Amino acid sequence: MAPKGSPSTQPEYGKHPFQLTVEELSEELHTNIESGLSAEEIRNAQEKYGENKLKGEEGVKWYKILSKQISNAMVLVLILAMALSYGVSDYIEGGVITAVILLNVGIGFYQEYNAEKKMDSLRALSSPTANVIRNGTADHIPSPGVVPGDIVVLKTGDTIPADLRLFDVMNLECDEKILTGEAMPVVKEVDTDYADQNELEIGIGDRLNMAYASATVTKGRGSGIVVFTAMKTEIGKIAESMHGKERKENRSLSRKKYGPLQPAKGAFLRSWDGVGAFLGLTEGTPLQIKLSKLAYILLFFALLLALIVFAVNRFNVTKEVAIYAISTGIAMIPESLVAVLTITFVGGMVSMRDKNVLTRKLAALEALGGTTNICSDKTGTITQGSMITRKAFIPGNGVYTVSGSEDAFDPTQGTVSLGVQKSKEEAEAELIARREELDRLRSSAALTFKEPENKPQRNNRPEEPETEKVPLDVTENPEMTSELEAYLHAAALCNLATVRRNEKENKWQTTGDPTETALQVFAHRFGQGKKSLASKGWKQVGEYPFDSTVKRMSVIYKTPDKAETLVFTKGAVERILDLCVSVGLGEHNIEMTEEVKDGILEQMTLLAEQGLRVLAIARKNWPTDSKVTDEIPRDDIECGLTLLGLAGIYDPPRQETKDAVRDCTRAGIKVHMLTGDHPSTAAAIAKEVGIIPKDMSHLSEAVAASLVKTATEFDGLTDEEIDNLPSLPLVIARCAPHTKTRMIAALHRRKLFAAMTGDGVNDAPSLQAADVGIAMGLAGSDVAKGASDIVLTDDNFSSIVGAIQEGRRIFDNVQRFVLHLLTSNVGEVVLLICGLGFQDEQNFSVFPLSPLQILWINMVTSGFPAFGLGKEKAAWDIMSRPPHDNRKGVFTWQIICDMMVYGLLMGMLTLFTFLTIVYGPGNGNLGIDCNRSYSDECDTVFRARAAVFAELTWLILISAWEIKSIRRSMFRLDPTSENRFPFFKDVYENKFLFYSVVLGSLVVFPCVYIPGLNTNVFKHKGISWEWALSVGAVFIFVFGMEMWKLAKRQFGWFADAQEMERLEQAHRGLSLRQGFFSFSKSSTFAKEPSGTASVNGATGGLNKEQLGNSSAV
């Protein structure tokens, strides 16, 4: 049910909630800290309190969109034209222009309002969320849905959705500098009694049992009751007091603070901010601002053209000259440019949502298409995130291996075996024997052409890492030992994940981090899960959450008999080993010497080379009589440990990742994997998905050495040393958050455009530093989402590739409709300016197009095809060409030259048609006063206008089909098509554009022939033989555009060398077999300069193996 209440309505308390006990507060809010609110209570609270939103978050304002439509440069010119029309008593043209203004503003308002609504709904999907307990179950809801009385569960990285009274915390620390200005996080506690203290004497920063809306959890976890929402929260009070006071720098009017000139300076800058926002010059995406600036530059030239019209007519300003001057100015401005751009962007956002990508900032749509490098996490993004503990090395016991499990979450599936490693000499001898036997069997099978009888069957279980395993003496179903039991206790208790059997759905369910889930499932295999241990009396007394800077986590537990207090620690192997003083338990306990440490590291490498993520698990005894408090530094807890063993966790790559990396390679995008894993694990996975080549023998020694580095190695280099590397690392292992930021900086110094993924609080700086910050929707924290530009709802690497493809499609379409609109403007201006030379007997200009013809062409003819070009699907080769240069943007030299060539051709053809009709059969008779009304003397001029009107309309419309591809022939837009004549199929694919062109072409006939409409409104009349000139001009125009495209391909003008090399390789030999349109096909792939692309630092250009044959591209 939609909230109906007012956000200003809030619960009333006898005392402030921080002074009440949890029981008193629960009673006042009719909630339960165990089960939360019931469904009925939630509905009542929503009706009473409304949505949890601050003022200013209400979304789109209709009047702002309307003002934006009116402030459009084109509409301002139209308003001027309308005023002049009424001023000179031309009510027909004034009325038509009024209708055009209302239609243009109405359509623009409707489309942009709907677009903004869609954007609001999409932004809401990626806005902060809250974990709440309702009806006894955990739920994940948008923060605006939180109501007083809700039970909110907090974890590291969360943005707190409302003001909470905490009742359960575990090492909880919150960053409250947004409220208090204090840089240090505040440690929360729930035991302090504030009941008898004065509320006003205790500042919000000292109310340690409260957590405040908009603050972020930097450490630990906790739970609390929502006590205030919306504007009654502490942040809401600040927002209320600051409402309308937020100013940019130097906008103050204070003479006392900033000197006597500051009031004038501040007033001017404030006025400029208002004007700039109204005109669209200071608000919007970079491309929107550029196009708005372009519109006003064109407005200046439009006024200049109007002045020229007045000057040619000796400033004898009749109403016809005035309207023509304004109409000429209108012809200079692409009126629908900004509207088409907005709608194209919103269409892209909707399309990305369907590809599991939520766009938080429109500017990201512009940036994605030019991405040259992707820096991605491994776990859950490149890999499935569905982890399983495959190996467990326990000193003194051996290696435990899990096999045959089809469900990573089901501890009852598969078998566990114990393998005792043989000596190095025995292992090598057995491996040699096995290889010889395998070679013999292969030779035999090749001679007899027989398939092996026991060919393994594929299934859906997580794949085993492919490796040549070291021979072991294997024992099935090993017995429990004290070493194994201690290992399992540590794995289960130093763990926040849960594993449970859902009897109703007959399946196992898990919650928590995938790595911890894998360890928890492994412990459950032996009946030593966390829940089972808790029921036996294990009690947690302390916790030090995982910290990415130290890469470990610790918990402190009392044993069931309270005889011992144990510290359990898990984390990165190298970090844990540095803290260990011994290895193993009981008779197997030995001192941690350098030799022993090297042996452990060798075992870790063996596991890592199998693609396993390796963690170390350790413990130590803590004095039972020593009280555990949060004040004890973790360094004092995490020292003097005993290593219990290693865990080898396998996270299989996503099935689609390898193809996605290959797509990036073909698209000229380098993929970097930044992971916290061991270098061997990271390299194994990177090879498996194609980020680095499996065989690096063909690479130079320097390049091969730079492909995989640890964070320690990378961070140890100076910026100059990093810049001198032949290639930036494609894999960085043991990666820390600041390493990601350095990587982004290194890419920027190489003038590259980088996308960065992240999910944790500490990833926020690198997400903000990247050109495109990508947060994980499933595993990502609210802080990471808030710092990002886009959010992946499925945490899947292939979704990034899909987003880049959509970004490229949007960029291509923006180029297409910009070229289409500006081409028609250039063509009109050429015709109208040259037309000023046609003068009648009274030495007044005779206009080749009437003002209303100009308005019709600009408002109706050009607009709809431009919208259609914004809907074009992705080109067949969009991910087989290098990224475009974001620094150059849309207005490349190719676009500018195309615009001038096509526009001049369009203008010259229409001018030629007018000249032919007037100075051919018409003998140069320009009549008298033909700009005002029809007479027999004006018959030739009116017929010429009709022919020019029809011709210009058709040229603009047919140019939209031609501009579907800026370089390829219109008659073979998709060179991979086997269709002999694919033209109709290609143009019909975009149905909106198709019908815009077809219906726009047909509308010409009623405009030309309907009596009254033709002579009185459009100032033309019906024609006969003149149609031949208009139709002939269309064929000449198409031929001219095709020849220009052919010349660009033939001589390599504006060509991207890498793209042309790819086209030549992919389609050399696509031949002339297609018959009639072989010219179109062969000329499409005329040879251009070649080049090579360095892809992921591992290969040269796009070779035959990557491209395949032409039909597969």
Short mmCIF file of N, CA and C in Angstrom, two decimals, residues 365-458:
data_model
loop_
_atom_site.label_atom_id
_atom_site.label_comp_id
_atom_site.label_asym_id
_atom_site.label_seq_id
_atom_site.Cartn_x
_atom_site.Cartn_y
_atom_site.Cartn_z
N LEU A 365 26.34 7.16 -19.40
CA LEU A 365 25.95 6.66 -20.71
C LEU A 365 26.88 7.20 -21.79
N GLU A 366 27.31 8.45 -21.62
CA GLU A 366 28.25 9.02 -22.58
C GLU A 366 29.63 8.38 -22.44
N ALA A 367 30.00 8.10 -21.20
CA ALA A 367 31.36 7.64 -20.94
C ALA A 367 31.58 6.16 -21.30
N LEU A 368 30.53 5.34 -21.13
CA LEU A 368 30.71 3.90 -21.27
C LEU A 368 31.25 3.50 -22.64
N GLY A 369 30.72 4.14 -23.67
CA GLY A 369 31.12 3.74 -25.02
C GLY A 369 32.59 3.96 -25.31
N GLY A 370 33.22 4.89 -24.58
CA GLY A 370 34.64 5.16 -24.82
C GLY A 370 35.57 4.45 -23.87
N THR A 371 35.05 3.50 -23.08
CA THR A 371 35.88 2.79 -22.11
C THR A 371 36.97 1.99 -22.80
N THR A 372 38.20 2.19 -22.36
CA THR A 372 39.33 1.46 -22.94
C THR A 372 39.84 0.36 -22.03
N ASN A 373 39.58 0.49 -20.73
CA ASN A 373 40.08 -0.48 -19.76
C ASN A 373 39.02 -0.76 -18.71
N ILE A 374 38.87 -2.03 -18.34
CA ILE A 374 37.95 -2.41 -17.27
C ILE A 374 38.78 -3.03 -16.15
N CYS A 375 38.68 -2.46 -14.97
CA CYS A 375 39.34 -3.02 -13.79
C CYS A 375 38.27 -3.70 -12.95
N SER A 376 38.34 -5.01 -12.87
CA SER A 376 37.25 -5.77 -12.26
C SER A 376 37.73 -6.59 -11.07
N ASP A 377 36.82 -6.72 -10.08
CA ASP A 377 37.02 -7.70 -9.03
C ASP A 377 36.91 -9.10 -9.63
N LYS A 378 37.39 -10.09 -8.89
CA LYS A 378 37.26 -11.48 -9.35
C LYS A 378 36.03 -12.15 -8.74
N THR A 379 35.97 -12.18 -7.43
CA THR A 379 34.97 -12.98 -6.75
C THR A 379 33.56 -12.46 -7.01
N GLY A 380 32.71 -13.31 -7.54
CA GLY A 380 31.32 -12.97 -7.76
C GLY A 380 31.07 -12.14 -9.00
N THR A 381 32.13 -11.62 -9.62
CA THR A 381 31.98 -10.82 -10.83
C THR A 381 32.50 -11.60 -12.03
N ILE A 382 33.78 -11.94 -11.99
CA ILE A 382 34.34 -12.80 -13.03
C ILE A 382 33.99 -14.26 -12.71
N THR A 383 33.95 -14.57 -11.44
CA THR A 383 33.59 -15.93 -11.03
C THR A 383 32.15 -15.97 -10.55
N GLN A 384 31.65 -17.17 -10.25
CA GLN A 384 30.25 -17.34 -9.89
C GLN A 384 29.92 -16.82 -8.50
N GLY A 385 30.91 -16.79 -7.62
CA GLY A 385 30.62 -16.42 -6.25
C GLY A 385 29.93 -17.53 -5.49
N SER A 386 29.80 -18.69 -6.14
CA SER A 386 29.19 -19.85 -5.51
C SER A 386 30.32 -20.79 -5.13
N MET A 387 30.92 -20.54 -3.98
CA MET A 387 32.18 -21.19 -3.64
C MET A 387 31.97 -22.51 -2.90
N ILE A 388 32.97 -23.36 -3.03
CA ILE A 388 32.97 -24.63 -2.32
C ILE A 388 34.38 -24.91 -1.84
N THR A 389 34.49 -25.38 -0.62
CA THR A 389 35.81 -25.75 -0.09
C THR A 389 36.20 -27.09 -0.70
N ARG A 390 37.15 -27.05 -1.61
CA ARG A 390 37.60 -28.27 -2.28
C ARG A 390 38.71 -28.99 -1.50
N LYS A 391 39.58 -28.19 -0.90
CA LYS A 391 40.74 -28.77 -0.21
C LYS A 391 40.89 -28.15 1.17
N ALA A 392 41.32 -28.96 2.10
CA ALA A 392 41.65 -28.47 3.44
C ALA A 392 42.95 -29.14 3.87
N PHE A 393 43.99 -28.36 4.00
CA PHE A 393 45.29 -28.89 4.42
C PHE A 393 45.43 -28.69 5.93
N ILE A 394 45.61 -29.79 6.65
CA ILE A 394 45.77 -29.75 8.10
C ILE A 394 47.10 -30.39 8.45
N PRO A 395 48.05 -29.63 8.98
CA PRO A 395 49.36 -30.20 9.32
C PRO A 395 49.21 -31.39 10.26
N GLY A 396 49.93 -32.42 9.94
CA GLY A 396 49.88 -33.64 10.76
C GLY A 396 48.85 -34.63 10.27
N ASN A 397 47.83 -34.17 9.55
CA ASN A 397 46.80 -35.06 9.00
C ASN A 397 46.97 -35.29 7.51
N GLY A 398 47.06 -34.19 6.75
CA GLY A 398 47.17 -34.29 5.30
C GLY A 398 46.19 -33.34 4.63
N VAL A 399 45.78 -33.72 3.40
CA VAL A 399 44.89 -32.87 2.60
C VAL A 399 43.53 -33.55 2.49
N TYR A 400 42.49 -32.86 2.96
CA TYR A 400 41.12 -33.34 2.83
C TYR A 400 40.54 -32.78 1.52
N THR A 401 39.94 -33.65 0.73
CA THR A 401 39.41 -33.24 -0.57
C THR A 401 37.92 -33.56 -0.66
N VAL A 402 37.15 -32.57 -1.11
CA VAL A 402 35.71 -32.75 -1.34
C VAL A 402 35.50 -32.97 -2.83
N SER A 403 34.79 -34.03 -3.19
CA SER A 403 34.53 -34.32 -4.61
C SER A 403 33.11 -34.84 -4.77
N GLY A 404 32.60 -34.72 -5.99
CA GLY A 404 31.30 -35.29 -6.32
C GLY A 404 30.11 -34.50 -5.84
N SER A 405 30.30 -33.24 -5.42
CA SER A 405 29.18 -32.45 -4.94
C SER A 405 28.61 -31.61 -6.08
N GLU A 406 27.31 -31.79 -6.36
CA GLU A 406 26.66 -31.03 -7.42
C GLU A 406 26.06 -29.73 -6.90
N ASP A 407 25.88 -29.61 -5.62
CA ASP A 407 25.31 -28.41 -5.02
C ASP A 407 26.29 -27.88 -3.98
N ALA A 408 26.83 -26.69 -4.25
CA ALA A 408 27.85 -26.13 -3.36
C ALA A 408 27.33 -25.88 -1.96
N PHE A 409 26.00 -25.73 -1.81
CA PHE A 409 25.42 -25.40 -0.51
C PHE A 409 24.95 -26.62 0.28
N ASP A 410 24.99 -27.78 -0.31
CA ASP A 410 24.46 -28.99 0.34
C ASP A 410 25.60 -29.78 0.97
N PRO A 411 25.71 -29.76 2.30
CA PRO A 411 26.82 -30.47 2.96
C PRO A 411 26.66 -31.99 2.95
N THR A 412 25.52 -32.49 2.50
CA THR A 412 25.31 -33.94 2.49
C THR A 412 25.73 -34.57 1.17
N GLN A 413 26.02 -33.73 0.16
CA GLN A 413 26.40 -34.26 -1.14
C GLN A 413 27.92 -34.42 -1.23
N GLY A 414 28.33 -35.38 -2.07
CA GLY A 414 29.74 -35.59 -2.31
C GLY A 414 30.41 -36.39 -1.22
N THR A 415 31.68 -36.60 -1.41
CA THR A 415 32.47 -37.37 -0.45
C THR A 415 33.70 -36.59 -0.04
N VAL A 416 34.20 -36.91 1.15
CA VAL A 416 35.43 -36.30 1.65
C VAL A 416 36.47 -37.39 1.78
N SER A 417 37.62 -37.14 1.23
CA SER A 417 38.72 -38.11 1.33
C SER A 417 39.94 -37.42 1.91
N LEU A 418 40.77 -38.20 2.57
CA LEU A 418 42.00 -37.69 3.16
C LEU A 418 43.18 -38.25 2.39
N GLY A 419 44.00 -37.37 1.90
CA GLY A 419 45.18 -37.79 1.17
C GLY A 419 46.43 -37.37 1.91
N VAL A 420 47.31 -38.34 2.13
CA VAL A 420 48.59 -38.05 2.79
C VAL A 420 49.63 -37.91 1.69
N GLN A 421 50.26 -36.77 1.62
CA GLN A 421 51.18 -36.50 0.53
C GLN A 421 52.42 -37.37 0.62
N LYS A 422 52.82 -37.90 -0.53
CA LYS A 422 54.03 -38.72 -0.60
C LYS A 422 55.26 -37.82 -0.68
N SER A 423 56.40 -38.46 -0.57
CA SER A 423 57.65 -37.70 -0.69
C SER A 423 57.78 -37.16 -2.11
N LYS A 424 58.62 -36.16 -2.28
CA LYS A 424 58.78 -35.53 -3.57
C LYS A 424 59.26 -36.53 -4.61
N GLU A 425 60.22 -37.44 -4.22
CA GLU A 425 60.74 -38.42 -5.17
C GLU A 425 59.67 -39.41 -5.59
N GLU A 426 58.87 -39.88 -4.61
CA GLU A 426 57.79 -40.82 -4.92
C GLU A 426 56.73 -40.17 -5.83
N ALA A 427 56.44 -38.91 -5.52
CA ALA A 427 55.41 -38.21 -6.32
C ALA A 427 55.86 -38.05 -7.75
N GLU A 428 57.15 -37.68 -7.97
CA GLU A 428 57.64 -37.47 -9.33
C GLU A 428 57.66 -38.77 -10.10
N ALA A 429 58.10 -39.87 -9.44
CA ALA A 429 58.13 -41.16 -10.11
C ALA A 429 56.73 -41.61 -10.53
N GLU A 430 55.74 -41.40 -9.65
CA GLU A 430 54.37 -41.84 -9.98
C GLU A 430 53.78 -41.00 -11.09
N LEU A 431 54.10 -39.70 -11.09
CA LEU A 431 53.59 -38.85 -12.15
C LEU A 431 54.15 -39.26 -13.51
N ILE A 432 55.45 -39.60 -13.55
CA ILE A 432 56.07 -40.03 -14.81
C ILE A 432 55.41 -41.31 -15.30
N ALA A 433 55.16 -42.25 -14.38
CA ALA A 433 54.52 -43.51 -14.76
C ALA A 433 53.11 -43.27 -15.30
N ARG A 434 52.39 -42.38 -14.68
CA ARG A 434 51.01 -42.11 -15.12
C ARG A 434 51.01 -41.44 -16.49
N ARG A 435 51.96 -40.56 -16.74
CA ARG A 435 52.03 -39.91 -18.06
C ARG A 435 52.33 -40.93 -19.15
N GLU A 436 53.27 -41.85 -18.86
CA GLU A 436 53.61 -42.87 -19.85
C GLU A 436 52.42 -43.77 -20.16
N GLU A 437 51.68 -44.14 -19.11
CA GLU A 437 50.50 -44.97 -19.30
C GLU A 437 49.43 -44.23 -20.11
N LEU A 438 49.27 -42.94 -19.85
CA LEU A 438 48.29 -42.14 -20.58
C LEU A 438 48.67 -42.02 -22.05
N ASP A 439 49.96 -41.80 -22.31
CA ASP A 439 50.43 -41.73 -23.71
C ASP A 439 50.17 -43.03 -24.44
N ARG A 440 50.40 -44.17 -23.75
CA ARG A 440 50.17 -45.47 -24.38
C ARG A 440 48.70 -45.67 -24.73
N LEU A 441 47.83 -45.29 -23.80
CA LEU A 441 46.39 -45.43 -24.04
C LEU A 441 45.92 -44.53 -25.19
N ARG A 442 46.47 -43.32 -25.24
CA ARG A 442 46.08 -42.42 -26.32
C ARG A 442 46.49 -42.96 -27.68
N SER A 443 47.73 -43.50 -27.75
CA SER A 443 48.21 -44.07 -29.00
C SER A 443 47.34 -45.23 -29.43
N SER A 444 46.97 -46.07 -28.48
CA SER A 444 46.13 -47.23 -28.78
C SER A 444 44.77 -46.79 -29.29
N ALA A 445 44.18 -45.77 -28.63
CA ALA A 445 42.86 -45.29 -29.04
C ALA A 445 42.92 -44.68 -30.42
N ALA A 446 44.01 -44.01 -30.74
CA ALA A 446 44.12 -43.39 -32.06
C ALA A 446 44.21 -44.44 -33.16
N LEU A 447 44.87 -45.59 -32.89
CA LEU A 447 45.01 -46.63 -33.90
C LEU A 447 43.72 -47.41 -34.11
N THR A 448 42.96 -47.59 -33.03
CA THR A 448 41.75 -48.42 -33.14
C THR A 448 40.49 -47.59 -33.33
N PHE A 449 40.63 -46.25 -33.31
CA PHE A 449 39.48 -45.35 -33.50
C PHE A 449 38.37 -45.63 -32.49
N LYS A 450 38.69 -45.93 -31.26
CA LYS A 450 37.69 -46.23 -30.24
C LYS A 450 37.60 -45.10 -29.22
N GLU A 451 36.36 -44.85 -28.84
CA GLU A 451 36.13 -43.90 -27.75
C GLU A 451 36.33 -44.60 -26.41
N PRO A 452 36.85 -43.95 -25.41
CA PRO A 452 36.93 -44.58 -24.08
C PRO A 452 35.54 -44.95 -23.60
N GLU A 453 35.43 -46.17 -23.02
CA GLU A 453 34.11 -46.64 -22.57
C GLU A 453 33.58 -45.84 -21.38
N ASN A 454 34.45 -45.45 -20.52
CA ASN A 454 34.01 -44.74 -19.31
C ASN A 454 34.20 -43.22 -19.47
N LYS A 455 33.73 -42.73 -20.62
CA LYS A 455 33.84 -41.29 -20.89
C LYS A 455 33.05 -40.50 -19.85
N PRO A 456 33.65 -39.56 -19.18
CA PRO A 456 32.94 -38.84 -18.12
C PRO A 456 31.77 -38.03 -18.67
N GLN A 457 30.70 -37.97 -17.88
CA GLN A 457 29.52 -37.20 -18.28
C GLN A 457 29.58 -35.83 -17.62
N ARG A 458 29.11 -34.83 -18.39
CA ARG A 458 29.09 -33.46 -17.85
C ARG A 458 27.86 -33.27 -16.98
#
